[in-house]
Structures are given as C-alpha cells and as structure tokens.
C-alpha cells in the first residue's frame, strides 16, 4: 500500500474514534483517586477496568485467560511459576511494559508502608523476581492449583514511582498511566472524567471516548438516560426499573454484584463491645420499613446474599422485637429515664456515619434516626465526603455506627471483612472461631467443605451481630439501545467494553 | 406524501446507497400510515369484547384460577380441561428443573474430576450415572468409574418409588445420600420422577370455550389442535399462533437463530403486543385485561416457551437473549408476569454460558416459591464454590 494512503488510513482511523459519539455513564460519585493500589469502591474498580490491565483477565465464560502474558509454566510442585510477558506491551506514555513493572506492582501491594487496600490479593506470593525484561519468576507460600486465577490484579508502571512505598497522595492518583484500552484525558470541572482511546493499546476497541459523569440523584440518572443525555447507568434503583423497562430505547442488564447493606458497629466502643446492646439495636430496627422507600430487595440474616451457596437458610431473619430489645438493653445495664436510655447518667447517643451525596443512604439514615428516637435512642447524622470517609472510616476508625454496603465478586470472599486480620475489617470484629473457619474456607480444596464452613461463619456472625445485616437489592444496569454487543462483567462491569459498539 | 418526500430527502444525500434507503423509508411510511390491523388474540380478544363472559368461568374454582394466573400451576385446582393444562404446566416446570439439575451435575462432576480432588470412593460417579440413565443420556464413562459405589442400575435414585403425583408444591427434598467421603448428593431423578407422575403429556385437544382456554399460552382451540397435528411438541403450539407468527417470533429455526435475531424477535413481539394492547384498551374488557396484566403475561409466556425451544436446540446465546428481557424486573419473584419456568430456563442458559453463580441468582426466586428447587440450588452451589476455589475474591464498597 502506498505510504500516503497508509497515512490517510491512519488519520481516518484516528478520526473515527475522535468523532464517534462518547459513551457517557453515570456514577453516584466520581472516584476521588485513580490508583488500583487504593481502590476501595466499585466506581473506582469500574474506572480502573477501563484504564489498567492484569496479567490475566476473565473471558466471556469467566475463565482466566492471558492478557499481558504470552506464556506461562507452573512448576511440578506448584510452588512456583514462570511468566513470559508479551513483547509488544506499552504504557500509555509510550514506555515499554516489562517484568520490572510486574515485580514492582507486587512489591508495592505487599509493602506494609504502602498500606494498599489490595494487599490481600498478593499475600500468597512469597517472592517475585525479574529474570529478564519479559520474564517474571514467582514463588508461592503454598502450592497453587491455578495461579492464573489469582493474577488478575492491575499492573502499575514502575517508572512513575520512586519506590514500592507509595503514598495515597502520590501525583499518580490524578495523572494515572495504564496499559488498558482507555487513558484518562481530563478531570472536568463538573467532577466528570473524560477517557479517550489509548493509542498504544494493541487490541481492537470499538468504542470512542468514554465519559464518567457524577450524578448523585439516582432518579435523575434515569431521566438523563431516557432523555438521551447518558448511554449507560451502572446501577438502577429498583423503584426506577418499571420506567426503564417500559422504555423501548433502554435495555436492562443484570448486574448482580452480590451486594448487601449493613449497619456496622465500632466494636472498640465500650457500648458496642456488649453483644446484648448490638442485638438489642438490631431488634429495635424495622429493616423492612427502612428498605421500603428505596426499593425492593431481600432482608438478610448474615453476610451473604440469599442466592449465595454460602447463605445459611437455616438462620432465621430477625424480625423487629422491641420488647426483647428493651430487655436486652436492661440486661446490659441501661435504664430508661425520661423516655431516653442512659447508663451511669450518660444517654445512649450514636452517630450514624454514611457517605454524603448518596440519596438512598440519606433516606435510610433519616428513617433510622426516626426509628431509634422512637425507642429512646438519640441518633445524629454524620455524612462524609469520599476523602473524609476513607480517612475517618478506613484509617482512623472514627465512627459509632456506619451505614454502608459491600459488593463481592462471585467468590463472595468475606475474609477481609470478618477476619481479625482482614484489611476491610474496620468495625474491629475479632472472633477466634470465625478466624479459624475463614482460614479453613480459604484453604479448602473441596467445594462442599467450603460451603459448609462458610455457612457456619454465617451462623456465628449472625449470632455475634457485629453488624445489623440489612438487605440486598436487585441490581440492574441500564443502557441505551444504541449501545450494541453488550456483555457486562458481573463485577467489574467494563471488562469486555472494547467489544461494545455505540451506533 | 409531500412530508414523506421532504423527510427522506433530508436524510439522504445523493449516493447510490442512500437511494435504497429512500425507497425503504417511503415504504415504511406507507405501512405506518395504513390502518392498523385489528388484533386477533383469541381468548384475549374474547374477554376484551365480552368481559362478562369471564365471571361464570372464574366463579368455579376461583382460588384455582388465581393460582394459575399467578404462575403457580401446582396450586391450581381447576375444572377438568383447565386442570389438565395446569398439570401440564407444572410438569413442564419439573422437566425444566430436571434438565437444569442434570446439566449442573454433569458440569460439577466433570470440573471436580478435572481438578483431581474428587476422592476415589466418591458416590459422584454413581449419582451421575443414575442421572444419565434418568435423562436418557449415554452412560459414557460414569458407569465404569462408579465401580466403587453401587452399580448405577442399583442406585437408590433409580429404585422404584411411588409414582404419586404431587399436590401443591413439593417440599425441599432430603439429600439422597451422604457418601464415604461425607459428601452430600441430591437425587438427580427426583424432579423427573415427579414430572412423570404428573403425566407430562399435552392436555387433550382444546375446545374453543373460554373455560378451556383462559390463561393458556395458545390463543384458540384451533391453534392448539393444528399444532398438535404438526408434531405434538409443546412449544410447537406457538408455530400456529397468528399473533406470535405475525410478530416474527416463531419463524426461525431455534437451532440456527442468532442472538441478534432473538433480540429482534423480542422487540418485534413487544411492538406487536403494544399495538394489540392499544387496540384492546378501548374495548369493554380493556380495564380487566389491564388489571390482570394479560398482555404482559402472554408476552412473558410466549418468550418462555420460545426460549425453551432455543435451549433444547442448544442455542444458548439466543435463549439468553430471549430470557433476559422476558423477566419482569418490576415484580420480584414468581407471579403473573414471571413464570417459574422463566427463571429455571434462565438459570439453565446462564449455566450453559459458564455462569454458575449467576445461574443461582436466577434460580433463587423459584426456590422461594417452589421449595423442591432447593436440591438443584445445592448442586449449582457446589459448582459455583468449586469454580471459586482457586480465586481470591474481590470486594469493594457500594
């Protein structure tokens, strides 16, 4: 082909994505930082999926297949693995992606001073070593049946960091460089984020620009989709489903992230160290009444959704029982004085901490305040911005009761939430038997053993009540019918977005 | 005409390709301007024209009709011919569950064996062999591998059991056995045995009266009789339904239909029924049809039947493309616009697509309404747990 034509074709190719319609999707809150080492929210995970890559990735059948890897070889004792990287890999700034980046990422995640929220993802790796620019050698703490299944965490560019000790405030958070199909183009004044196709991405990508728009009001999100001002909503409130399903310009996609809501007690607080107080509060709360204003869902008795193989259906759901709740508070030394509970002259007052700018959480907190007040407990609202939440809840553990929700991928591994050493256990829950069971479940090589063990965890955690388990909601994503070829990853959502088309 | 030409001219700027577009658009506009055909929806149209005819039918076994309308054929006590249809529908649900159970067990044993951790003295192979016998599948290597356990022919799952037709929803079954390795196995033939006890043959040729046709997936007795003469396969009933055929739902071969075709058929059916709904809304029975969600219920039942045919033909992608939009997401669980079979078939399609965990999500509403489905849930749960053994789960807030 004559060189001028090649140049023309290249220019046309660029023009295709430059002029294509953007895919605009809504999140309740835009990510505060963009760094996979510190991703704690689903909106961050979804954005990372567009920008970064792991060594392996799920294919459409949810099997781990190579992404950055050309070939691999696991040792006979399954205690080690050699990984050969593809030789054509580049970062979005043009630098080559090499074995150094892989080893750096693992060390950064393991580095205690980095305090990565993803540290558990690499705790099974004993050592990572650069053999040559395209070869990495890994050794494992224990034999691994399928190490590729554990090597999906995102790889970072070593050349942009000074050492594996990485501070959350490192400039990378606003100037991220990945190897994925999209690169961050700009943070906009309205909190939206614009992504453009990564020219160094070596695989097909049918989408052009992608825009993340921050829209806190869920109902408004639905209206924007119906008016054609958005192409995708990652999560629709149940109350908006009827309108969206009835509209022929919208398709709904199941997006079951195995999510559940909870009220978590700060267990180091002497008031909540007493299980009787925790159980009492769980009995004073009418969960169905809290759920009704935000939609429909399943009330839960423990830390799994009802469709989970680990949900113990023999554990009864607690119904409101104010009489028993009052009896438990009295047994714990609290007395009702002038219609208010107090102990040693100190009234029972609690802060309910939740994220600001999240309409559904605000509804729940306001109704919860009202319910508790009716039972003689004063509750104060404590709404935090995302940075405040990360600092006060995750780091300082400065709260009485948090209202939040956890989302799990299909493995529903609650180890980090309920193990005493878990990096997501910010309620401070510690129970030796639960630790033992969670370790056993993680080490299990037998599915029925794992299932039975986690059902025991369900029963024990439900009895100890470190949280009031609230509900799971039916989760659907909604997209304009203009978006074709859509397959949604059940957790990361955008894993296969490069095969979507926007007509 | 002037308006049409102006619009088309604005859309098309003279190229060879756009001339075709121009002709097409003119043709479409001409169709759009033609008077819409009056809907002929058999018993639905009958109610629309004469809602009073409904009362004498519903006054006999009212609770049975409510259960039947509500998607609970197992609770529907109905007069003779209607009862046969409810029994048939119940048997179809059990067959759907049975097929899902078998498919889940096949995948579970295969994946467990491939992992190399299935104990030598496991009962898994014997249970799988029994399942293959029940479902008419080739025994393959299961019988040989089951040597350490009772021979498949002697397996408790195949032992003669009272062929008593279930009344109401069967309870959650006790596990079939706990083997030497303490693994618990479900009876893979349980659902099929119940289906056979119900006598899963199509109900007798349907007369044209409302009492025999109400809430049926076919619209007229003539349709049903014609379909039976064509082949007798239950879903073949759709083939002669004028409305479904007019919407393009029944024309393509399930084995060759692509997912895009399936989606197009769903959209076409939606438009077709929307038009019928508008047409019928002004009729005397319009309010009753709306209250009973008849059009939405009918759409859902047709799509479910269509998806069953697609799934049986091994066309997973098209089945998924039909089933996902068949679920009425605004009403949780089994109900008038969500047949239990829809969820079971959706679970099966997801399983076939490699999504065992998502299959459990689909199945959960059925277990809530029909406890016997709990056995299938356990099998799929084991498979889901097995697939996650080597993974470290991820979790995030919100």
CSV table of N, CA, C and O in Angstrom, one decimal, chain B residues 361-397:
chain,number,residue,atom,x,y,z
B,361,UNK,N,-28.5,-16.9,41.0
B,361,UNK,CA,-29.3,-15.7,41.1
B,361,UNK,C,-30.6,-15.9,40.5
B,361,UNK,O,-31.7,-15.5,41.0
B,362,UNK,N,-30.6,-16.5,39.3
B,362,UNK,CA,-31.8,-16.7,38.5
B,362,UNK,C,-32.7,-17.7,39.2
B,362,UNK,O,-34.0,-17.5,39.2
B,363,UNK,N,-32.2,-18.7,39.9
B,363,UNK,CA,-33.0,-19.8,40.5
B,363,UNK,C,-33.6,-19.4,41.8
B,363,UNK,O,-34.6,-19.9,42.2
B,364,UNK,N,-33.0,-18.4,42.5
B,364,UNK,CA,-33.5,-18.1,43.8
B,364,UNK,C,-35.0,-17.8,43.9
B,364,UNK,O,-35.6,-18.3,44.8
B,365,UNK,N,-35.6,-17.0,43.0
B,365,UNK,CA,-37.0,-16.8,43.1
B,365,UNK,C,-37.8,-18.0,43.0
B,365,UNK,O,-38.9,-18.1,43.6
B,366,UNK,N,-37.3,-19.0,42.3
B,366,UNK,CA,-38.1,-20.3,42.2
B,366,UNK,C,-38.1,-21.0,43.5
B,366,UNK,O,-39.1,-21.6,44.0
B,367,UNK,N,-36.9,-21.1,44.2
B,367,UNK,CA,-36.8,-21.8,45.4
B,367,UNK,C,-37.7,-21.2,46.5
B,367,UNK,O,-38.4,-21.9,47.3
B,368,UNK,N,-37.9,-19.8,46.4
B,368,UNK,CA,-38.8,-19.1,47.3
B,368,UNK,C,-40.2,-19.6,47.1
B,368,UNK,O,-41.0,-19.6,48.1
B,369,UNK,N,-40.6,-19.9,45.9
B,369,UNK,CA,-42.0,-20.2,45.6
B,369,UNK,C,-42.2,-21.7,45.5
B,369,UNK,O,-43.3,-22.2,45.7
B,370,UNK,N,-41.1,-22.5,45.3
B,370,UNK,CA,-41.3,-23.9,45.0
B,370,UNK,C,-40.1,-24.6,45.7
B,370,UNK,O,-39.0,-24.8,45.0
B,371,UNK,N,-40.3,-25.0,46.9
B,371,UNK,CA,-39.1,-25.5,47.7
B,371,UNK,C,-38.4,-26.7,47.1
B,371,UNK,O,-37.2,-26.8,47.4
B,372,UNK,N,-39.0,-27.5,46.3
B,372,UNK,CA,-38.3,-28.6,45.7
B,372,UNK,C,-37.1,-28.2,44.9
B,372,UNK,O,-36.2,-29.0,44.6
B,373,UNK,N,-37.1,-27.0,44.4
B,373,UNK,CA,-36.0,-26.5,43.6
B,373,UNK,C,-34.7,-26.3,44.5
B,373,UNK,O,-33.6,-26.1,43.9
B,374,UNK,N,-34.8,-26.5,45.8
B,374,UNK,CA,-33.6,-26.3,46.7
B,374,UNK,C,-32.5,-27.4,46.3
B,374,UNK,O,-31.3,-27.1,46.5
B,375,UNK,N,-33.0,-28.6,45.9
B,375,UNK,CA,-31.9,-29.6,45.6
B,375,UNK,C,-31.1,-29.1,44.4
B,375,UNK,O,-29.9,-29.3,44.4
B,376,UNK,N,-31.7,-28.5,43.4
B,376,UNK,CA,-30.9,-28.0,42.2
B,376,UNK,C,-30.0,-26.9,42.7
B,376,UNK,O,-28.9,-26.8,42.2
B,377,UNK,N,-30.5,-26.1,43.6
B,377,UNK,CA,-29.7,-25.0,44.1
B,377,UNK,C,-28.4,-25.5,44.8
B,377,UNK,O,-27.3,-24.9,44.6
B,378,UNK,N,-28.5,-26.6,45.5
B,378,UNK,CA,-27.4,-27.2,46.1
B,378,UNK,C,-26.3,-27.6,45.1
B,378,UNK,O,-25.1,-27.4,45.3
B,379,UNK,N,-26.8,-28.3,44.0
B,379,UNK,CA,-25.8,-28.7,43.0
B,379,UNK,C,-25.1,-27.6,42.4
B,379,UNK,O,-23.9,-27.6,42.2
B,380,UNK,N,-25.9,-26.5,42.0
B,380,UNK,CA,-25.3,-25.4,41.4
B,380,UNK,C,-24.4,-24.6,42.3
B,380,UNK,O,-23.4,-24.1,42.0
B,381,UNK,N,-24.8,-24.7,43.6
B,381,UNK,CA,-24.0,-24.0,44.6
B,381,UNK,C,-22.6,-24.7,44.8
B,381,UNK,O,-21.6,-24.1,44.9
B,382,UNK,N,-22.6,-26.0,44.7
B,382,UNK,CA,-21.3,-26.8,44.8
B,382,UNK,C,-20.5,-26.4,43.6
B,382,UNK,O,-19.3,-26.2,43.7
B,383,UNK,N,-21.1,-26.3,42.4
B,383,UNK,CA,-20.3,-26.0,41.2
B,383,UNK,C,-19.7,-24.6,41.3
B,383,UNK,O,-18.6,-24.3,41.0
B,384,UNK,N,-20.5,-23.7,41.8
B,384,UNK,CA,-20.1,-22.3,42.0
B,384,UNK,C,-18.9,-22.2,43.0
B,384,UNK,O,-17.9,-21.5,42.7
B,385,UNK,N,-19.1,-22.9,44.1
B,385,UNK,CA,-18.0,-23.0,45.1
B,385,UNK,C,-16.7,-23.6,44.5
B,385,UNK,O,-15.6,-23.1,44.7
B,386,UNK,N,-16.9,-24.6,43.7
B,386,UNK,CA,-15.8,-25.3,43.1
B,386,UNK,C,-15.0,-24.4,42.2
B,386,UNK,O,-13.8,-24.3,42.2
B,387,UNK,N,-15.8,-23.6,41.4
B,387,UNK,CA,-15.1,-22.7,40.4
B,387,UNK,C,-14.4,-21.6,41.1
B,387,UNK,O,-13.5,-21.0,40.5
B,388,UNK,N,-14.7,-21.3,42.3
B,388,UNK,CA,-14.1,-20.2,43.0
B,388,UNK,C,-12.9,-20.6,43.9
B,388,UNK,O,-12.3,-19.8,44.6
B,389,UNK,N,-12.6,-21.9,44.0
B,389,UNK,CA,-11.7,-22.4,45.0
B,389,UNK,C,-10.3,-21.8,44.8
B,389,UNK,O,-9.6,-21.6,45.8
B,390,UNK,N,-9.9,-21.5,43.6
B,390,UNK,CA,-8.5,-21.0,43.4
B,390,UNK,C,-8.4,-19.5,43.4
B,390,UNK,O,-7.4,-19.0,43.2
B,391,UNK,N,-9.6,-18.9,43.5
B,391,UNK,CA,-9.6,-17.4,43.4
B,391,UNK,C,-9.5,-16.8,44.7
B,391,UNK,O,-10.1,-17.3,45.7
B,392,UNK,N,-8.9,-15.6,44.7
B,392,UNK,CA,-9.1,-14.7,45.9
B,392,UNK,C,-10.2,-13.7,45.5
B,392,UNK,O,-10.0,-13.0,44.6
B,393,UNK,N,-11.2,-13.7,46.3
B,393,UNK,CA,-12.3,-12.8,45.9
B,393,UNK,C,-12.0,-11.4,46.0
B,393,UNK,O,-11.1,-11.0,46.8
B,394,UNK,N,-12.7,-10.5,45.3
B,394,UNK,CA,-12.5,-9.1,45.4
B,394,UNK,C,-13.8,-8.5,46.0
B,394,UNK,O,-14.9,-9.1,45.8
B,395,UNK,N,-13.6,-7.5,46.8
B,395,UNK,CA,-14.8,-6.8,47.3
B,395,UNK,C,-14.5,-5.3,47.4
B,395,UNK,O,-13.4,-4.9,47.6
B,396,UNK,N,-15.6,-4.6,47.2
B,396,UNK,CA,-15.5,-3.1,47.3
B,396,UNK,C,-16.7,-2.6,47.9
B,396,UNK,O,-17.8,-3.2,48.1
B,397,UNK,N,-16.6,-1.3,48.3
B,397,UNK,CA,-17.8,-0.7,48.9
B,397,UNK,C,-18.7,-0.2,47.8
B,397,UNK,O,-18.2,0.3,46.7
